[in-house]
Tab-separated table of C-alpha atoms and ligand atoms in Angstrom:
chain	number	residue	atom	x	y	z
A	506	UNK	CA	6.140	13.445	-21.262
A	507	UNK	CA	4.436	16.627	-19.003
A	508	UNK	CA	6.577	16.933	-15.247
A	509	UNK	CA	5.134	17.261	-12.345
A	510	UNK	CA	6.750	18.538	-8.697
A	511	UNK	CA	5.197	18.406	-5.428
A	512	UNK	CA	5.091	22.021	-3.997
A	513	UNK	CA	5.943	22.665	-1.365
A	514	UNK	CA	1.979	23.500	0.016
A	515	UNK	CA	1.390	19.618	0.434
A	516	UNK	CA	-1.138	18.438	-1.910
A	517	UNK	CA	-0.706	20.317	-4.425
A	518	UNK	CA	-1.352	19.022	-8.321
A	519	UNK	CA	2.143	21.644	-10.159
A	520	UNK	CA	1.046	20.126	-13.621
A	521	UNK	CA	-2.011	18.167	-14.449
A	522	UNK	CA	-1.365	16.516	-18.203
A	523	UNK	CA	0.617	13.195	-16.192
A	524	UNK	CA	-1.029	10.039	-16.006
A	525	UNK	CA	1.498	7.801	-13.498
A	526	UNK	CA	-0.124	4.814	-14.995
A	527	UNK	CA	-0.675	1.291	-12.392
A	528	UNK	CA	2.116	1.693	-9.536
A	529	UNK	CA	2.916	-0.483	-7.006
A	530	UNK	CA	4.435	0.198	-3.732
A	531	UNK	CA	5.416	-3.281	-2.431
A	532	UNK	CA	6.760	-3.513	1.418
A	533	UNK	CA	6.888	-5.832	4.824
A	534	UNK	CA	3.740	-5.168	6.614
A	535	UNK	CA	4.166	-1.582	8.624
A	536	UNK	CA	6.455	-0.244	5.511
A	537	UNK	CA	4.189	2.735	5.447
A	538	UNK	CA	2.285	1.415	1.791
A	539	UNK	CA	-0.326	2.525	3.290
A	540	UNK	CA	1.338	6.250	4.356
A	541	UNK	CA	2.250	6.735	0.658
A	542	UNK	CA	-0.965	5.620	-0.843
A	543	UNK	CA	-2.733	7.988	0.594
A	544	UNK	CA	-0.341	10.442	-0.185
A	545	UNK	CA	0.102	9.844	-4.171
A	546	UNK	CA	-4.014	9.567	-4.059
A	547	UNK	CA	-3.679	13.932	-2.811
A	548	UNK	CA	-1.054	14.549	-5.721
A	549	UNK	CA	-2.322	12.215	-8.639
A	550	UNK	CA	-5.644	11.763	-8.529
A	551	UNK	CA	-6.014	8.574	-8.762
A	552	UNK	CA	-6.903	5.676	-6.917
A	553	UNK	CA	-5.331	3.555	-3.755
A	554	UNK	CA	-6.081	-0.099	-3.921
A	555	UNK	CA	-5.790	-1.648	-1.049
A	556	UNK	CA	-6.755	-5.617	-0.887
A	557	UNK	CA	-6.270	-5.165	2.975
A	558	UNK	CA	-8.805	-2.389	2.624
A	559	UNK	CA	-10.498	-4.241	0.371
A	560	UNK	CA	-10.145	-8.087	2.310
A	561	UNK	CA	-11.188	-5.561	5.938
A	562	UNK	CA	-14.520	-3.823	4.319
A	563	UNK	CA	-15.686	-7.658	3.913
A	564	UNK	CA	-15.074	-9.082	7.157
A	565	UNK	CA	-16.932	-6.244	8.548
A	566	UNK	CA	-19.447	-6.640	5.719
A	567	UNK	CA	-19.893	-9.936	6.138
A	568	UNK	CA	-19.437	-10.233	2.921
A	569	UNK	CA	-19.012	-15.302	1.807
A	570	UNK	CA	-15.663	-12.845	0.900
A	571	UNK	CA	-15.338	-11.627	4.016
A	572	UNK	CA	-16.306	-14.632	5.735
A	573	UNK	CA	-13.580	-17.179	3.845
A	574	UNK	CA	-10.916	-14.660	4.708
A	575	UNK	CA	-11.543	-13.257	8.851
A	576	UNK	CA	-9.029	-16.365	10.535
A	577	UNK	CA	-6.848	-16.633	7.560
A	578	UNK	CA	-5.926	-12.058	7.926
A	579	UNK	CA	-6.488	-13.243	12.106
A	580	UNK	CA	-3.840	-15.688	11.849
A	581	UNK	CA	-1.035	-13.235	9.446
A	582	UNK	CA	-1.428	-15.752	6.251
A	583	UNK	CA	-2.393	-14.951	2.985
A	584	UNK	CA	-6.059	-14.871	1.408
A	585	UNK	CA	-5.231	-16.870	-1.129
A	586	UNK	CA	-5.499	-16.362	-4.882
A	587	UNK	CA	-7.823	-17.140	-6.119
A	588	UNK	CA	-10.281	-14.463	-4.355
A	589	UNK	CA	-7.655	-11.750	-4.224
A	590	UNK	CA	-7.801	-12.062	-7.623
A	591	UNK	CA	-11.427	-12.062	-8.308
A	592	UNK	CA	-11.808	-9.205	-6.300
A	593	UNK	CA	-9.152	-7.239	-7.820
A	594	UNK	CA	-10.836	-8.288	-11.061
A	595	UNK	CA	-13.871	-6.471	-10.019
A	596	UNK	CA	-12.396	-3.267	-8.639
A	597	UNK	CA	-9.337	-2.410	-11.724
A	598	UNK	CA	-12.425	-1.929	-13.412
A	599	UNK	CA	-13.915	0.808	-11.891
A	600	UNK	CA	-14.756	4.692	-13.892
A	601	UNK	CA	-11.456	6.047	-11.593
A	602	UNK	CA	-8.746	3.519	-12.966
A	603	UNK	CA	-8.131	4.994	-16.072
A	604	UNK	CA	-5.510	7.944	-16.035
A	605	UNK	CA	-3.277	4.975	-13.378
A	606	UNK	CA	-3.968	3.303	-9.371
A	607	UNK	CA	-1.463	2.171	-7.020
A	608	UNK	CA	-1.649	-0.994	-6.058
A	609	UNK	CA	-0.724	-0.919	-2.138
A	610	UNK	CA	0.108	-4.738	-0.761
A	611	UNK	CA	-0.606	-6.608	-3.983
A	612	UNK	CA	0.490	-8.851	-5.566
A	613	UNK	CA	2.240	-10.485	-2.734
A	614	UNK	CA	2.729	-13.720	-4.233
A	615	UNK	CA	4.277	-14.747	-7.901
A	616	UNK	CA	0.912	-16.330	-8.970
A	617	UNK	CA	-0.436	-13.335	-7.769
A	618	UNK	CA	2.113	-11.230	-9.773
A	619	UNK	CA	1.492	-13.669	-13.484
A	620	UNK	CA	-1.980	-12.684	-12.967
A	621	UNK	CA	-1.734	-9.228	-12.869
A	622	UNK	CA	1.618	-9.276	-16.416
A	623	UNK	CA	-0.777	-10.884	-17.739
A	624	UNK	CA	-3.769	-8.243	-16.685
A	625	UNK	CA	-1.374	-5.244	-18.052
A	626	UNK	CA	-0.140	-6.420	-21.076
A	627	UNK	CA	-2.581	-5.301	-22.857
A	628	UNK	CA	-2.298	-1.714	-22.164
A	629	UNK	CA	-0.258	1.408	-22.589
A	630	UNK	CA	1.902	1.901	-20.343
A	631	UNK	CA	3.814	-0.121	-18.438
A	632	UNK	CA	3.466	-1.184	-14.935
A	633	UNK	CA	6.395	0.610	-12.172
A	634	UNK	CA	7.316	-0.690	-8.827
A	635	UNK	CA	8.770	0.974	-5.889
A	636	UNK	CA	10.064	-0.844	-3.097
A	637	UNK	CA	10.220	0.576	0.916
A	638	UNK	CA	12.758	-0.437	3.049
A	639	UNK	CA	12.227	0.055	6.751
A	640	UNK	CA	14.306	-2.870	9.120
A	641	UNK	CA	12.504	-4.995	11.932
A	642	UNK	CA	12.624	-3.662	14.541
A	643	UNK	CA	10.596	-0.269	13.720
A	644	UNK	CA	8.414	-2.479	11.597
A	645	UNK	CA	6.873	-3.583	15.014
A	646	UNK	CA	7.192	-0.447	16.436
A	647	UNK	CA	5.144	1.194	13.609
A	648	UNK	CA	2.575	-2.120	13.858
A	649	UNK	CA	1.942	-1.713	17.925
A	650	UNK	CA	2.462	1.284	17.809
A	651	UNK	CA	-1.202	1.854	14.690
A	652	UNK	CA	-4.322	3.177	15.334
A	653	UNK	CA	-6.719	3.834	12.457
A	654	UNK	CA	-9.300	6.945	11.792
A	655	UNK	CA	-13.105	4.046	11.461
A	656	UNK	CA	-13.747	6.588	9.681
A	657	UNK	CA	-11.783	8.243	6.814
A	658	UNK	CA	-9.226	5.619	7.006
A	659	UNK	CA	-6.420	8.277	8.427
A	660	UNK	CA	-3.204	6.299	9.913
A	661	UNK	CA	-1.078	7.547	12.985
A	662	UNK	CA	1.536	5.701	15.112
A	663	UNK	CA	1.166	6.254	19.040
A	664	UNK	CA	4.755	6.316	19.068
A	665	UNK	CA	6.479	8.439	16.368
A	666	UNK	CA	2.556	10.119	15.014
A	667	UNK	CA	-0.341	10.550	17.057
A	668	UNK	CA	-2.913	12.863	16.536
A	669	UNK	CA	-2.727	15.802	18.621
A	670	UNK	CA	-5.889	14.175	20.378
A	671	UNK	CA	-5.062	10.973	22.483
A	672	UNK	CA	-7.305	8.074	20.524
A	673	UNK	CA	-9.478	11.269	18.161
A	674	UNK	CA	-8.773	10.966	15.044
A	675	UNK	CA	-7.862	14.766	13.562
A	676	UNK	CA	-10.529	14.782	10.807
A	677	UNK	CA	-13.016	13.687	11.692
A	678	UNK	CA	-12.872	13.341	15.389
A	679	UNK	CA	-14.026	9.165	15.664
A	680	UNK	CA	-12.276	7.260	17.716
A	681	UNK	CA	-10.036	5.724	16.765
A	682	UNK	CA	-9.104	1.766	16.094
A	683	UNK	CA	-6.405	-0.944	16.371
A	684	UNK	CA	-6.601	-3.659	13.294
A	685	UNK	CA	-6.687	-7.147	15.347
A	686	UNK	CA	-4.159	-7.674	13.699
A	687	UNK	CA	-1.392	-5.411	14.859
A	688	UNK	CA	-0.466	-7.539	17.884
A	689	UNK	CA	3.255	-8.729	17.971
A	690	UNK	CA	2.751	-12.338	17.611
A	691	UNK	CA	0.697	-11.847	14.237
A	692	UNK	CA	3.297	-9.911	12.558
A	693	UNK	CA	5.953	-12.258	13.446
A	694	UNK	CA	3.171	-14.601	11.312
A	695	UNK	CA	2.658	-11.247	8.924
A	696	UNK	CA	6.708	-11.479	8.102
A	697	UNK	CA	6.773	-14.956	7.940
A	698	UNK	CA	4.131	-14.917	5.059
A	699	UNK	CA	5.670	-11.339	3.964
A	700	UNK	CA	9.331	-13.717	3.516
A	701	UNK	CA	8.631	-17.080	2.221
A	702	UNK	CA	6.252	-15.670	-0.285
A	703	UNK	CA	5.980	-11.542	-1.499
A	704	UNK	CA	10.469	-11.577	-1.439
A	705	UNK	CA	9.818	-13.077	-4.808
A	706	UNK	CA	7.214	-10.475	-6.095
A	707	UNK	CA	9.350	-8.040	-5.746
A	708	UNK	CA	12.623	-10.087	-7.434
A	709	UNK	CA	10.466	-10.462	-9.915
A	710	UNK	CA	9.747	-6.897	-10.291
A	711	UNK	CA	13.285	-5.698	-9.061
A	712	UNK	CA	14.417	-8.462	-13.147
A	713	UNK	CA	11.636	-6.279	-14.954
A	714	UNK	CA	13.022	-2.921	-14.327
A	715	UNK	CA	10.882	0.051	-13.446
A	716	UNK	CA	11.777	-1.138	-10.253
A	717	UNK	CA	12.852	1.889	-6.965
A	718	UNK	CA	14.443	0.759	-4.447
A	719	UNK	CA	13.441	3.829	-1.710
A	720	UNK	CA	14.218	4.275	2.074
A	721	UNK	CA	11.381	4.239	4.184
A	722	UNK	CA	13.086	4.681	7.047
A	723	UNK	CA	12.463	9.105	7.024
A	724	UNK	CA	9.442	12.063	7.525
A	725	UNK	CA	6.386	10.653	5.796
A	726	UNK	CA	6.384	13.870	2.997
A	727	UNK	CA	10.072	13.253	2.076
A	728	UNK	CA	9.875	9.483	0.817
A	729	UNK	CA	6.139	10.534	-0.538
A	730	UNK	CA	8.541	12.872	-2.497
A	731	UNK	CA	11.456	9.958	-3.370
A	732	UNK	CA	8.275	8.056	-4.413
A	733	UNK	CA	6.949	10.188	-7.427
A	734	UNK	CA	10.585	11.591	-8.506
A	735	UNK	CA	10.869	7.875	-8.858
A	736	UNK	CA	7.900	7.163	-10.777
A	737	UNK	CA	8.938	10.015	-13.057
A	738	UNK	CA	12.396	8.592	-13.446
A	739	UNK	CA	10.786	5.373	-14.064
A	740	UNK	CA	8.309	6.951	-16.563
A	741	UNK	CA	10.627	8.707	-19.154
A	742	UNK	CA	10.052	6.660	-21.883
A	743	UNK	CA	7.837	4.802	-21.966
A	744	UNK	CA	4.405	6.688	-23.119
B	2078	AP5	P1	-2.645	-5.253	4.787
B	2078	AP5	O1	-3.451	-5.032	5.506
B	2078	AP5	O2	-2.121	-4.298	3.661
B	2078	AP5	O3	-1.757	-5.350	5.737
B	2078	AP5	P2	0.594	-5.264	5.873
B	2078	AP5	O4	0.907	-5.640	3.633
B	2078	AP5	O5	1.122	-6.486	6.598
B	2078	AP5	O6	0.284	-3.882	5.435
B	2078	AP5	P3	0.195	-2.747	6.506
B	2078	AP5	O7	-1.474	-2.123	6.454
B	2078	AP5	O8	-0.167	-3.274	8.252
B	2078	AP5	O9	1.064	-1.739	6.737
B	2078	AP5	P4	1.487	-0.846	5.485
B	2078	AP5	O10	2.522	-0.305	4.623
B	2078	AP5	O11	-0.121	-0.316	4.879
B	2078	AP5	O12	1.820	0.613	6.831
B	2078	AP5	P5	1.266	1.855	6.832
B	2078	AP5	O13	1.591	3.056	6.387
B	2078	AP5	O14	-0.866	1.641	7.906
B	2078	AP5	O15	-2.849	-6.789	4.248
B	2078	AP5	C1	-3.704	-7.630	5.614
B	2078	AP5	C2	-3.539	-9.092	5.894
B	2078	AP5	O16	-4.599	-8.747	4.175
B	2078	AP5	C3	-2.775	-9.890	4.871
B	2078	AP5	O17	-2.261	-10.976	6.644
B	2078	AP5	C4	-3.316	-10.849	4.670
B	2078	AP5	O18	-3.719	-11.689	5.078
B	2078	AP5	C5	-4.718	-9.916	3.545
B	2078	AP5	N1	-4.109	-9.564	2.559
B	2078	AP5	C6	-3.499	-7.931	2.039
B	2078	AP5	N2	-3.827	-8.445	1.036
B	2078	AP5	C7	-3.526	-9.704	0.255
B	2078	AP5	C8	-3.074	-10.529	-0.411
B	2078	AP5	N3	-2.712	-9.772	-1.824
B	2078	AP5	N4	-3.014	-11.998	-1.348
B	2078	AP5	C9	-2.910	-12.847	0.474
B	2078	AP5	N5	-3.734	-11.796	1.281
B	2078	AP5	C10	-3.928	-10.382	1.290
B	2078	AP5	O19	1.809	2.190	8.493
B	2078	AP5	C11	2.127	1.800	8.915
B	2078	AP5	C12	2.798	2.921	10.207
B	2078	AP5	O20	3.702	3.170	10.923
B	2078	AP5	C13	1.557	3.897	11.208
B	2078	AP5	O21	1.397	3.794	12.679
B	2078	AP5	C14	1.720	4.400	10.232
B	2078	AP5	O22	1.406	5.635	10.442
B	2078	AP5	C15	3.764	4.589	10.937
B	2078	AP5	N6	4.641	5.308	10.001
B	2078	AP5	C16	3.697	5.063	7.945
B	2078	AP5	N7	4.786	6.074	7.751
B	2078	AP5	C17	6.162	6.651	8.148
B	2078	AP5	C18	7.313	7.037	8.682
B	2078	AP5	N8	7.418	7.968	7.314
B	2078	AP5	N9	7.866	7.637	9.613
B	2078	AP5	C19	7.794	7.250	11.210
B	2078	AP5	N10	5.528	6.626	10.711
B	2078	AP5	C20	5.747	6.737	9.550
B	2079	MG	MG1	-1.634	-1.033	4.691
């Protein structure tokens, strides 16, 4: 298998014939799944599929799915499996998923994991799962300090990763926004849902092998390098 290394200049792929295949980014709310997915997109040229982002787009567009999901998301609870699976099914059939994709925030329940495992059984490359870990207080700080660009979706943090000009995106110059569920109260509910319903999903993929845990309390580029090395190692012998 061709190996892939992160060059000193971020965003360059040393060799391009590496097919990362399906990758799951698992971890608690605010752990950095979206931030890391965007780093991997730049390196590998495969899409990020974030069920949270897809649901928020549906809410913004007022689709029937968005209307069904809006209040559930505002409370910090999980949207029913059947709705999320239908949305994932459509997205996974788009042509850009051929060399692989990064699933960010899916699967989130054992039911969703069983659905996904069934779908992936027919694929040539098995799934690789990477769980990111950060402690509770750090998660709360990340959630309450997060700001997003509504145009390019770049993620900032007022405490640890601020934009160059306060409140404005470095790339687009657009005014940054805060997610409606990024309050301490809703974060607590999201953590409850994570511990009850998503922590067992992490254990499921740990038990299947091709699983690794990475420390998310480090600089963003360092974590990305660990994830790349991990995926390469877990992919050895699987293609
Ligand atoms: P979703 O959007 O997936 O939210 P989440 O899982 O709670 O995760 P977040 O997006 O809040 O955090 P993240 O891990 O992506 O962190 P980020 O990179 O932004 O889901 C939202 C809702 O949708 C759910 O509550 C549910 O209702 C519904 N939903 C979604 N998927 C579903 C599913 N499959 N089933 C059912 N319901 C579903 O980083 C966070 C902050 O930390 C940022 O400010 C960032 O700048 C900062 N940061 C990141 N990395 C670092 C670092 N290394 N050092 C310092 N700061 C960092
Ligand atoms: Mg996210």
